[in-house]
Short mmCIF file of C-alpha atoms in Angstrom, two decimals:
data_model
loop_
_atom_site.label_atom_id
_atom_site.label_comp_id
_atom_site.label_asym_id
_atom_site.label_seq_id
_atom_site.Cartn_x
_atom_site.Cartn_y
_atom_site.Cartn_z
CA MET A 1 -36.79 -12.00 39.85
CA THR A 2 -37.03 -13.21 36.36
CA SER A 3 -38.95 -16.41 35.39
CA PHE A 4 -40.07 -18.21 32.36
CA PRO A 5 -42.92 -20.70 31.87
CA ASP A 6 -42.61 -24.34 32.74
CA GLU A 7 -41.67 -26.42 29.67
CA PHE A 8 -39.77 -23.46 28.18
CA LEU A 9 -37.31 -24.50 25.54
CA TRP A 10 -33.67 -23.51 26.21
CA GLY A 11 -31.23 -24.53 23.56
CA ALA A 12 -29.00 -23.65 20.64
CA SER A 13 -29.23 -23.92 16.83
CA THR A 14 -27.12 -24.97 13.83
CA ALA A 15 -27.55 -25.40 10.14
CA PRO A 16 -26.26 -28.53 8.24
CA HIS A 17 -24.19 -26.87 5.54
CA GLN A 18 -22.42 -24.65 8.12
CA ILE A 19 -21.29 -27.54 10.37
CA GLU A 20 -21.50 -30.91 8.80
CA GLY A 21 -18.80 -30.72 6.03
CA ASN A 22 -18.49 -32.14 2.51
CA ASN A 23 -22.08 -31.28 1.51
CA THR A 24 -20.94 -32.11 -2.05
CA ASN A 25 -24.38 -32.56 -3.74
CA SER A 26 -25.58 -29.08 -2.69
CA ASP A 27 -25.81 -25.85 -4.57
CA TRP A 28 -23.68 -24.09 -1.97
CA TRP A 29 -20.84 -26.50 -2.37
CA ALA A 30 -20.83 -25.86 -6.23
CA ARG A 31 -21.10 -22.18 -5.72
CA GLU A 32 -18.14 -21.89 -3.34
CA GLY A 33 -15.76 -23.02 -5.99
CA MET A 34 -17.04 -20.50 -8.56
CA MET A 35 -17.90 -17.25 -6.64
CA PRO A 36 -15.14 -14.66 -6.14
CA GLY A 37 -14.71 -13.71 -2.46
CA MET A 38 -16.22 -16.94 -1.01
CA GLU A 39 -14.12 -19.17 1.29
CA LEU A 40 -14.75 -22.97 1.06
CA SER A 41 -16.75 -24.84 3.63
CA GLY A 42 -14.62 -28.03 3.07
CA ASP A 43 -14.92 -30.35 6.20
CA ALA A 44 -16.73 -27.52 8.00
CA VAL A 45 -16.55 -28.55 11.70
CA ASP A 46 -17.25 -32.23 10.97
CA SER A 47 -20.49 -32.40 12.89
CA TYR A 48 -21.79 -34.93 10.42
CA HIS A 49 -19.62 -37.46 12.23
CA ARG A 50 -19.41 -35.67 15.59
CA TYR A 51 -23.10 -34.86 16.18
CA SER A 52 -23.33 -37.13 19.17
CA GLU A 53 -20.51 -35.21 20.93
CA ASP A 54 -22.26 -31.89 20.06
CA ILE A 55 -25.58 -33.04 21.50
CA ALA A 56 -23.84 -34.38 24.64
CA LEU A 57 -22.03 -31.05 25.26
CA LEU A 58 -25.28 -29.12 24.88
CA ALA A 59 -27.10 -31.53 27.25
CA ARG A 60 -24.36 -31.61 29.84
CA ALA A 61 -24.36 -27.85 29.99
CA GLY A 62 -28.01 -27.89 30.95
CA LEU A 63 -29.82 -26.98 27.74
CA ASN A 64 -32.84 -29.02 26.75
CA THR A 65 -33.26 -28.28 23.07
CA TYR A 66 -31.22 -28.59 19.89
CA ARG A 67 -32.33 -27.16 16.63
CA PHE A 68 -30.52 -28.76 13.66
CA GLY A 69 -31.23 -29.20 9.97
CA ILE A 70 -31.84 -32.07 7.68
CA GLU A 71 -29.82 -31.52 4.43
CA TRP A 72 -32.11 -31.98 1.44
CA ALA A 73 -28.98 -32.43 -0.82
CA ARG A 74 -27.96 -35.54 1.12
CA ILE A 75 -31.45 -37.00 1.26
CA GLU A 76 -32.18 -36.55 -2.46
CA PRO A 77 -28.83 -36.16 -4.24
CA ARG A 78 -30.59 -36.87 -7.60
CA GLN A 79 -34.14 -36.05 -8.29
CA GLY A 80 -36.43 -38.83 -7.20
CA SER A 81 -33.56 -40.83 -5.78
CA PHE A 82 -33.75 -40.84 -1.94
CA SER A 83 -30.88 -42.13 0.22
CA ARG A 84 -31.99 -44.52 2.94
CA ALA A 85 -28.57 -44.24 4.52
CA GLU A 86 -28.88 -40.48 4.85
CA LEU A 87 -32.44 -40.75 6.20
CA ALA A 88 -31.11 -43.20 8.77
CA HIS A 89 -28.24 -40.84 9.61
CA TYR A 90 -30.68 -38.04 10.55
CA ARG A 91 -32.93 -40.47 12.43
CA ARG A 92 -29.86 -41.33 14.57
CA MET A 93 -29.51 -37.64 15.34
CA ILE A 94 -33.11 -37.45 16.41
CA ASP A 95 -32.57 -40.57 18.58
CA ALA A 96 -29.40 -39.09 20.06
CA CYS A 97 -31.36 -36.02 21.22
CA LEU A 98 -34.24 -37.99 22.61
CA ALA A 99 -31.78 -40.33 24.53
CA ALA A 100 -30.07 -37.24 26.06
CA GLY A 101 -33.33 -35.77 27.09
CA VAL A 102 -32.98 -33.01 24.49
CA THR A 103 -35.95 -31.79 22.39
CA PRO A 104 -35.09 -31.84 18.71
CA VAL A 105 -36.29 -28.94 16.59
CA VAL A 106 -35.79 -30.02 13.03
CA THR A 107 -35.38 -27.67 10.15
CA LEU A 108 -36.12 -29.11 6.68
CA ASN A 109 -34.48 -26.51 4.59
CA HIS A 110 -31.67 -24.08 5.77
CA PHE A 111 -30.72 -22.21 2.56
CA SER A 112 -28.81 -25.06 0.77
CA VAL A 113 -30.72 -27.16 -1.77
CA PRO A 114 -29.72 -30.08 -4.03
CA ALA A 115 -27.59 -28.94 -6.99
CA TRP A 116 -30.01 -30.49 -9.44
CA PHE A 117 -32.83 -28.39 -7.94
CA ALA A 118 -30.80 -25.20 -8.24
CA GLN A 119 -29.72 -25.99 -11.73
CA ASP A 120 -33.24 -26.49 -12.94
CA GLY A 121 -34.51 -23.06 -11.67
CA GLY A 122 -34.44 -23.60 -7.89
CA TRP A 123 -37.31 -21.95 -6.06
CA ALA A 124 -38.27 -20.08 -9.31
CA SER A 125 -39.04 -23.30 -11.13
CA PRO A 126 -42.79 -24.03 -11.76
CA GLN A 127 -42.12 -27.42 -10.20
CA ALA A 128 -40.43 -26.09 -6.99
CA VAL A 129 -43.33 -26.71 -4.66
CA GLU A 130 -43.89 -30.10 -6.06
CA ARG A 131 -40.27 -31.10 -5.70
CA PHE A 132 -39.96 -29.71 -2.14
CA SER A 133 -43.16 -31.55 -1.23
CA ALA A 134 -41.78 -34.88 -2.44
CA TYR A 135 -38.71 -34.41 -0.21
CA VAL A 136 -40.87 -33.40 2.75
CA GLU A 137 -43.03 -36.52 2.31
CA LYS A 138 -39.98 -38.74 2.40
CA VAL A 139 -38.53 -37.05 5.51
CA THR A 140 -41.75 -37.53 7.42
CA GLU A 141 -40.76 -41.23 7.59
CA ILE A 142 -38.11 -40.37 10.20
CA LEU A 143 -39.95 -37.69 12.30
CA ASP A 144 -41.53 -39.90 14.90
CA GLY A 145 -41.12 -38.25 18.28
CA VAL A 146 -40.24 -34.83 16.84
CA GLU A 147 -42.45 -32.18 18.34
CA TRP A 148 -41.15 -29.12 16.44
CA VAL A 149 -40.49 -28.78 12.70
CA VAL A 150 -39.29 -25.63 10.87
CA THR A 151 -40.08 -26.03 7.21
CA ILE A 152 -37.90 -23.31 5.74
CA ASN A 153 -35.30 -21.14 7.39
CA GLU A 154 -35.47 -17.38 6.79
CA PRO A 155 -37.40 -17.41 3.48
CA ASN A 156 -36.90 -13.60 3.30
CA MET A 157 -33.18 -14.04 3.31
CA LEU A 158 -33.47 -16.88 0.86
CA ALA A 159 -35.49 -14.52 -1.47
CA MET A 160 -32.75 -11.97 -1.18
CA MET A 161 -30.00 -14.54 -1.98
CA THR A 162 -32.05 -15.58 -5.00
CA MET A 163 -32.09 -11.89 -6.18
CA VAL A 164 -28.39 -11.60 -5.64
CA MET A 165 -27.70 -14.68 -7.75
CA GLU A 166 -29.90 -13.22 -10.50
CA ALA A 167 -27.92 -9.98 -10.41
CA MET A 168 -24.63 -11.90 -10.67
CA ARG A 169 -25.83 -13.84 -13.66
CA SER A 170 -26.84 -10.63 -15.34
CA GLY A 171 -23.58 -8.90 -14.51
CA ALA A 172 -25.13 -6.36 -12.27
CA ALA A 173 -23.32 -7.69 -9.25
CA PRO A 174 -19.69 -8.74 -9.95
CA ASP A 175 -18.96 -10.58 -6.64
CA TRP A 176 -20.72 -12.87 -4.21
CA GLN A 177 -22.06 -10.96 -1.17
CA SER A 178 -22.71 -12.99 2.00
CA PRO A 179 -26.22 -12.50 3.42
CA THR A 180 -24.82 -12.18 6.99
CA VAL A 181 -21.34 -10.60 6.58
CA GLU A 182 -20.96 -6.98 5.71
CA ALA A 183 -19.29 -5.93 2.50
CA ASP A 184 -15.71 -4.69 2.37
CA SER A 185 -15.06 -1.34 3.99
CA ASP A 186 -14.70 0.42 0.56
CA ARG A 187 -18.11 -0.65 -0.47
CA ASP A 188 -21.59 -0.14 0.83
CA ARG A 189 -22.34 -2.19 3.93
CA ILE A 190 -24.29 -5.37 3.68
CA ALA A 191 -27.43 -3.78 5.08
CA ALA A 192 -27.65 -1.44 2.10
CA ALA A 193 -26.11 -3.80 -0.50
CA LEU A 194 -28.61 -6.62 -0.13
CA PRO A 195 -31.94 -5.85 -1.88
CA VAL A 196 -35.22 -5.86 -0.03
CA PRO A 197 -36.94 -9.06 -1.29
CA THR A 198 -39.88 -8.57 -3.74
CA VAL A 199 -43.21 -10.24 -3.13
CA SER A 200 -42.94 -12.16 -6.29
CA HIS A 201 -39.80 -13.89 -4.92
CA ALA A 202 -41.75 -14.56 -1.72
CA ALA A 203 -44.61 -16.37 -3.47
CA PRO A 204 -43.06 -19.80 -4.31
CA LEU A 205 -41.50 -19.99 -0.83
CA ILE A 206 -44.88 -19.26 0.81
CA ALA A 207 -46.52 -21.90 -1.36
CA ALA A 208 -43.82 -24.41 -0.48
CA HIS A 209 -44.23 -23.71 3.18
CA HIS A 210 -47.96 -24.19 3.09
CA ALA A 211 -47.64 -27.45 1.15
CA ALA A 212 -45.04 -28.79 3.57
CA ARG A 213 -47.24 -27.69 6.50
CA ASP A 214 -50.19 -29.75 5.09
CA ILE A 215 -47.98 -32.80 4.54
CA LEU A 216 -46.52 -32.62 8.05
CA ARG A 217 -49.87 -32.19 9.66
CA ALA A 218 -51.27 -35.13 7.78
CA ARG A 219 -48.27 -37.48 8.48
CA THR A 220 -46.84 -36.36 11.88
CA SER A 221 -48.03 -34.92 15.27
CA ALA A 222 -45.30 -32.14 15.16
CA LYS A 223 -45.88 -28.41 15.65
CA VAL A 224 -45.15 -26.70 12.27
CA GLY A 225 -43.90 -23.31 11.46
CA TRP A 226 -41.11 -21.54 9.64
CA SER A 227 -38.42 -19.12 10.82
CA ILE A 228 -38.29 -15.47 9.71
CA ALA A 229 -35.29 -13.07 9.74
CA ASN A 230 -36.66 -10.23 11.88
CA GLY A 231 -35.11 -6.82 11.28
CA ALA A 232 -36.55 -4.96 14.38
CA PHE A 233 -36.89 -2.00 11.98
CA TYR A 234 -37.62 1.60 13.23
CA ALA A 235 -37.97 5.00 11.66
CA ASP A 236 -38.37 8.66 12.51
CA PRO A 237 -42.03 9.82 12.32
CA GLN A 238 -41.62 11.36 8.83
CA ASP A 239 -40.48 8.07 7.46
CA GLU A 240 -43.22 5.86 8.87
CA GLN A 241 -44.79 5.10 5.54
CA LYS A 242 -41.46 3.91 4.15
CA LEU A 243 -41.08 1.74 7.24
CA VAL A 244 -44.33 0.09 6.57
CA GLU A 245 -43.34 -0.62 2.91
CA VAL A 246 -39.97 -2.00 3.81
CA ARG A 247 -41.15 -4.15 6.66
CA TYR A 248 -43.97 -5.57 4.63
CA ALA A 249 -41.67 -6.75 1.83
CA TYR A 250 -38.88 -7.81 4.21
CA GLU A 251 -40.77 -9.71 6.81
CA ASP A 252 -44.62 -9.03 7.16
CA VAL A 253 -45.56 -10.87 3.96
CA TYR A 254 -43.91 -13.97 5.50
CA LEU A 255 -45.37 -13.34 9.01
CA GLU A 256 -48.81 -13.07 7.40
CA ALA A 257 -48.23 -16.41 5.70
CA SER A 258 -47.58 -17.84 9.22
CA ARG A 259 -51.14 -17.36 10.24
CA GLY A 260 -52.57 -20.81 10.77
CA ASP A 261 -49.13 -22.25 11.71
CA ASP A 262 -48.53 -23.74 15.16
CA PHE A 263 -45.68 -21.21 15.82
CA VAL A 264 -43.39 -18.78 14.02
CA GLY A 265 -39.65 -18.78 14.45
CA VAL A 266 -38.19 -15.47 15.22
CA GLN A 267 -34.52 -14.84 14.28
CA SER A 268 -33.15 -11.54 15.62
CA TYR A 269 -29.61 -10.07 15.95
CA SER A 270 -29.80 -6.32 15.66
CA ALA A 271 -32.15 -3.38 14.94
CA GLN A 272 -31.97 -1.20 11.87
CA ARG A 273 -33.23 2.24 10.91
CA VAL A 274 -35.37 2.93 7.76
CA ASP A 275 -35.43 6.43 6.18
CA GLN A 276 -37.15 7.80 3.15
CA ASN A 277 -34.77 5.87 0.90
CA GLY A 278 -35.13 2.47 2.61
CA LEU A 279 -32.69 0.55 4.89
CA VAL A 280 -29.90 2.63 6.39
CA PRO A 281 -26.52 0.97 6.70
CA HIS A 282 -25.28 0.30 10.25
CA PRO A 283 -23.03 3.21 11.04
CA ASP A 284 -19.43 2.63 12.09
CA HIS A 285 -19.22 2.19 15.79
CA PRO A 286 -16.71 0.54 18.09
CA ASP A 287 -19.52 -1.67 19.54
CA ASN A 288 -20.47 -3.13 16.11
CA THR A 289 -20.32 -6.88 15.85
CA MET A 290 -17.85 -8.92 13.70
CA VAL A 291 -20.44 -8.89 10.92
CA GLY A 292 -20.85 -5.14 11.05
CA THR A 293 -24.21 -4.95 12.73
CA ALA A 294 -25.12 -2.69 15.58
CA TYR A 295 -24.94 -3.95 19.17
CA ARG A 296 -28.64 -4.12 19.95
CA PRO A 297 -29.76 -6.87 22.43
CA ASP A 298 -33.09 -5.02 22.78
CA ALA A 299 -33.89 -5.95 19.12
CA LEU A 300 -35.12 -9.46 20.23
CA ALA A 301 -38.03 -8.12 22.22
CA THR A 302 -39.03 -5.73 19.41
CA ALA A 303 -38.91 -8.63 17.00
CA VAL A 304 -41.01 -11.01 19.02
CA ARG A 305 -43.65 -8.39 19.75
CA HIS A 306 -43.96 -7.57 16.04
CA ALA A 307 -43.93 -11.21 14.86
CA ALA A 308 -46.57 -12.13 17.39
CA ALA A 309 -48.86 -9.19 16.45
CA VAL A 310 -48.72 -9.77 12.74
CA SER A 311 -48.84 -13.69 12.72
CA GLY A 312 -51.18 -14.19 15.70
CA VAL A 313 -49.35 -17.41 16.58
CA PRO A 314 -46.92 -18.38 19.40
CA VAL A 315 -43.25 -17.49 18.98
CA LEU A 316 -40.31 -19.67 19.20
CA VAL A 317 -37.01 -17.74 19.18
CA THR A 318 -35.02 -20.00 16.76
CA GLU A 319 -31.96 -17.80 16.48
CA ASN A 320 -30.45 -14.89 18.58
CA GLY A 321 -26.80 -14.26 19.14
CA ILE A 322 -23.81 -12.15 18.38
CA ALA A 323 -20.65 -12.49 16.29
CA THR A 324 -17.85 -11.62 18.66
CA PRO A 325 -14.38 -12.99 19.73
CA ASP A 326 -15.10 -11.80 23.30
CA ASP A 327 -17.21 -14.36 25.14
CA THR A 328 -17.93 -12.02 28.06
CA ARG A 329 -19.57 -9.76 25.45
CA ARG A 330 -21.59 -12.74 24.32
CA VAL A 331 -22.86 -13.32 27.77
CA ALA A 332 -23.68 -9.64 28.33
CA TYR A 333 -25.51 -9.42 25.02
CA THR A 334 -27.48 -12.57 25.63
CA ALA A 335 -28.36 -11.69 29.16
CA GLU A 336 -29.78 -8.35 28.14
CA ALA A 337 -31.68 -9.88 25.17
CA LEU A 338 -33.28 -12.37 27.52
CA LEU A 339 -34.21 -9.65 29.97
CA HIS A 340 -36.02 -7.78 27.19
CA LEU A 341 -37.59 -10.98 26.01
CA GLU A 342 -38.93 -11.73 29.43
CA GLU A 343 -40.40 -8.25 29.63
CA ALA A 344 -42.24 -8.84 26.37
CA MET A 345 -43.56 -12.08 27.73
CA ARG A 346 -44.84 -10.31 30.84
CA GLU A 347 -46.78 -8.09 28.48
CA GLY A 348 -48.47 -11.16 27.09
CA VAL A 349 -46.41 -12.32 24.11
CA ASP A 350 -46.54 -16.05 23.82
CA VAL A 351 -42.92 -17.18 23.63
CA ARG A 352 -42.27 -20.99 23.86
CA GLY A 353 -38.44 -21.08 23.90
CA TYR A 354 -35.14 -19.47 23.20
CA LEU A 355 -32.57 -21.06 20.95
CA HIS A 356 -29.19 -19.38 20.76
CA TRP A 357 -27.20 -19.03 17.53
CA SER A 358 -25.08 -20.80 17.41
CA LEU A 359 -24.02 -23.93 19.27
CA LEU A 360 -20.75 -24.04 17.39
CA ASP A 361 -18.39 -21.61 15.70
CA ASN A 362 -19.08 -22.49 12.00
CA TYR A 363 -18.95 -21.63 8.35
CA GLU A 364 -20.74 -18.29 8.02
CA TRP A 365 -22.06 -18.57 4.41
CA GLY A 366 -18.85 -17.83 2.57
CA HIS A 367 -16.67 -16.74 5.48
CA TRP A 368 -14.87 -18.44 8.37
CA GLY A 369 -14.11 -15.28 10.40
CA PRO A 370 -17.29 -14.51 12.42
CA THR A 371 -17.66 -16.52 15.58
CA PHE A 372 -21.17 -16.89 16.88
CA GLY A 373 -20.73 -20.19 18.86
CA LEU A 374 -21.05 -21.26 22.39
CA ILE A 375 -18.43 -23.84 21.58
CA ALA A 376 -15.13 -23.17 19.80
CA VAL A 377 -13.84 -25.72 17.28
CA ASP A 378 -10.34 -26.33 16.05
CA ARG A 379 -10.80 -26.69 12.29
CA GLU A 380 -7.79 -29.01 11.88
CA SER A 381 -8.40 -31.43 14.88
CA PHE A 382 -12.12 -30.68 15.26
CA VAL A 383 -11.58 -30.54 19.09
CA ARG A 384 -14.57 -28.86 20.69
CA THR A 385 -13.74 -26.36 23.49
CA PRO A 386 -16.92 -25.01 25.25
CA LYS A 387 -16.78 -21.30 25.97
CA PRO A 388 -17.98 -19.94 29.34
CA SER A 389 -21.13 -18.71 27.67
CA LEU A 390 -22.22 -22.35 27.19
CA ALA A 391 -22.08 -23.04 30.97
CA TRP A 392 -23.66 -19.70 31.69
CA LEU A 393 -26.67 -20.37 29.35
CA GLY A 394 -27.00 -23.82 30.75
CA ALA A 395 -27.24 -22.40 34.21
CA ILE A 396 -29.87 -19.88 33.01
CA ALA A 397 -31.85 -22.89 31.52
CA HIS A 398 -31.40 -24.96 34.67
CA SER A 399 -32.92 -22.14 36.83
CA ASN A 400 -35.50 -21.43 34.12
CA GLY A 401 -34.22 -17.85 33.94
CA ALA A 402 -33.89 -17.08 37.67
CA GLU A 403 -30.17 -16.73 37.39
CA LEU A 404 -30.55 -13.83 34.93
CA SER A 405 -31.07 -11.47 37.86
CA THR A 406 -27.55 -12.40 39.08
CA THR A 407 -26.03 -11.75 35.73
CA ALA A 408 -27.96 -8.45 35.33
CA GLU A 409 -26.55 -7.26 38.68
CA GLU A 410 -22.97 -8.20 37.86
CA ALA A 411 -23.08 -6.54 34.44
CA GLN A 412 -25.26 -3.61 35.76
CA ILE A 413 -27.68 -4.17 32.95
#
């Protein structure tokens, strides 16, 4: 019999640029029209106008938590000019969650930034921390009743994307490469194509996180942390030293920066091997996901164990899921991931909640093909169609994990 602690958070996550639509003041909107190989986000799935429906679908299914982002580019479309209307919009989202009995987990930055911020150097600018802090201070005005705040989503992936952009400007990389979708079959896979982020690229993001944490603690009662992309890396014994090097640059420097936070967000999808040369591309296999990663539901437990050990703070699983057109496979993957997670918790890892990625099929950072959602969306009519996986996860949440044993028996996990 599986069981999870009382007050465990069960929910799903989204990112504003991927679901809202028409994020016209952001760097991503500008980039989509310029980068070869990138599809346009356009209206996305119009969650900017349909958020109440999305929250209602989540709540009716039995989930109790919704992680969503506040879009900085909407709040501060020009430097120093803050939109009261947009602040009110996101306050309405918070209120809609609270009215539905749903705990809001609010992310302050999920990759996209205002175009003016990017054009003036972005995170590499000497003023980056000051500018992010000004935005965070303004947002604290609408965070009453919010118990969980994620300052920056996946700073390690953000650092990688910054490096890719620098390579494109220098001519070293001719085309845009999505951080989450593998390269074309005639090129190296995404795992090998993306650079391991350097510590120098991490520094301004760490400083911005710590500054935001101080502001949030002074002005709100929320628990504060950030979310890390966790690779669940492994290596053969002869490659252990390289594993330590790669893991430090990829995630441990960020996990160490989480020490003193109230929690750390763990975001895990697959596991990946490291050899003497670094990250090894996911090999071709029929079980690989739509984004080319290996089918490894056991990776989540590896990730939470490592994140907890390095950071020393409680874990909130802020993303875990699978890109697949087969919803039965989504249920099987998630069930096995949760069984492994529960085992890690029995060992003593302090995990406060599980938030699935994603609530909705959405814009996958340059591509529309991969489907991660518990809810399908018609991109012309925006009609939402819950998949069986949404009801299944809601039942797991309602039983606080007890129903997992039934799924495990049926799937022979």
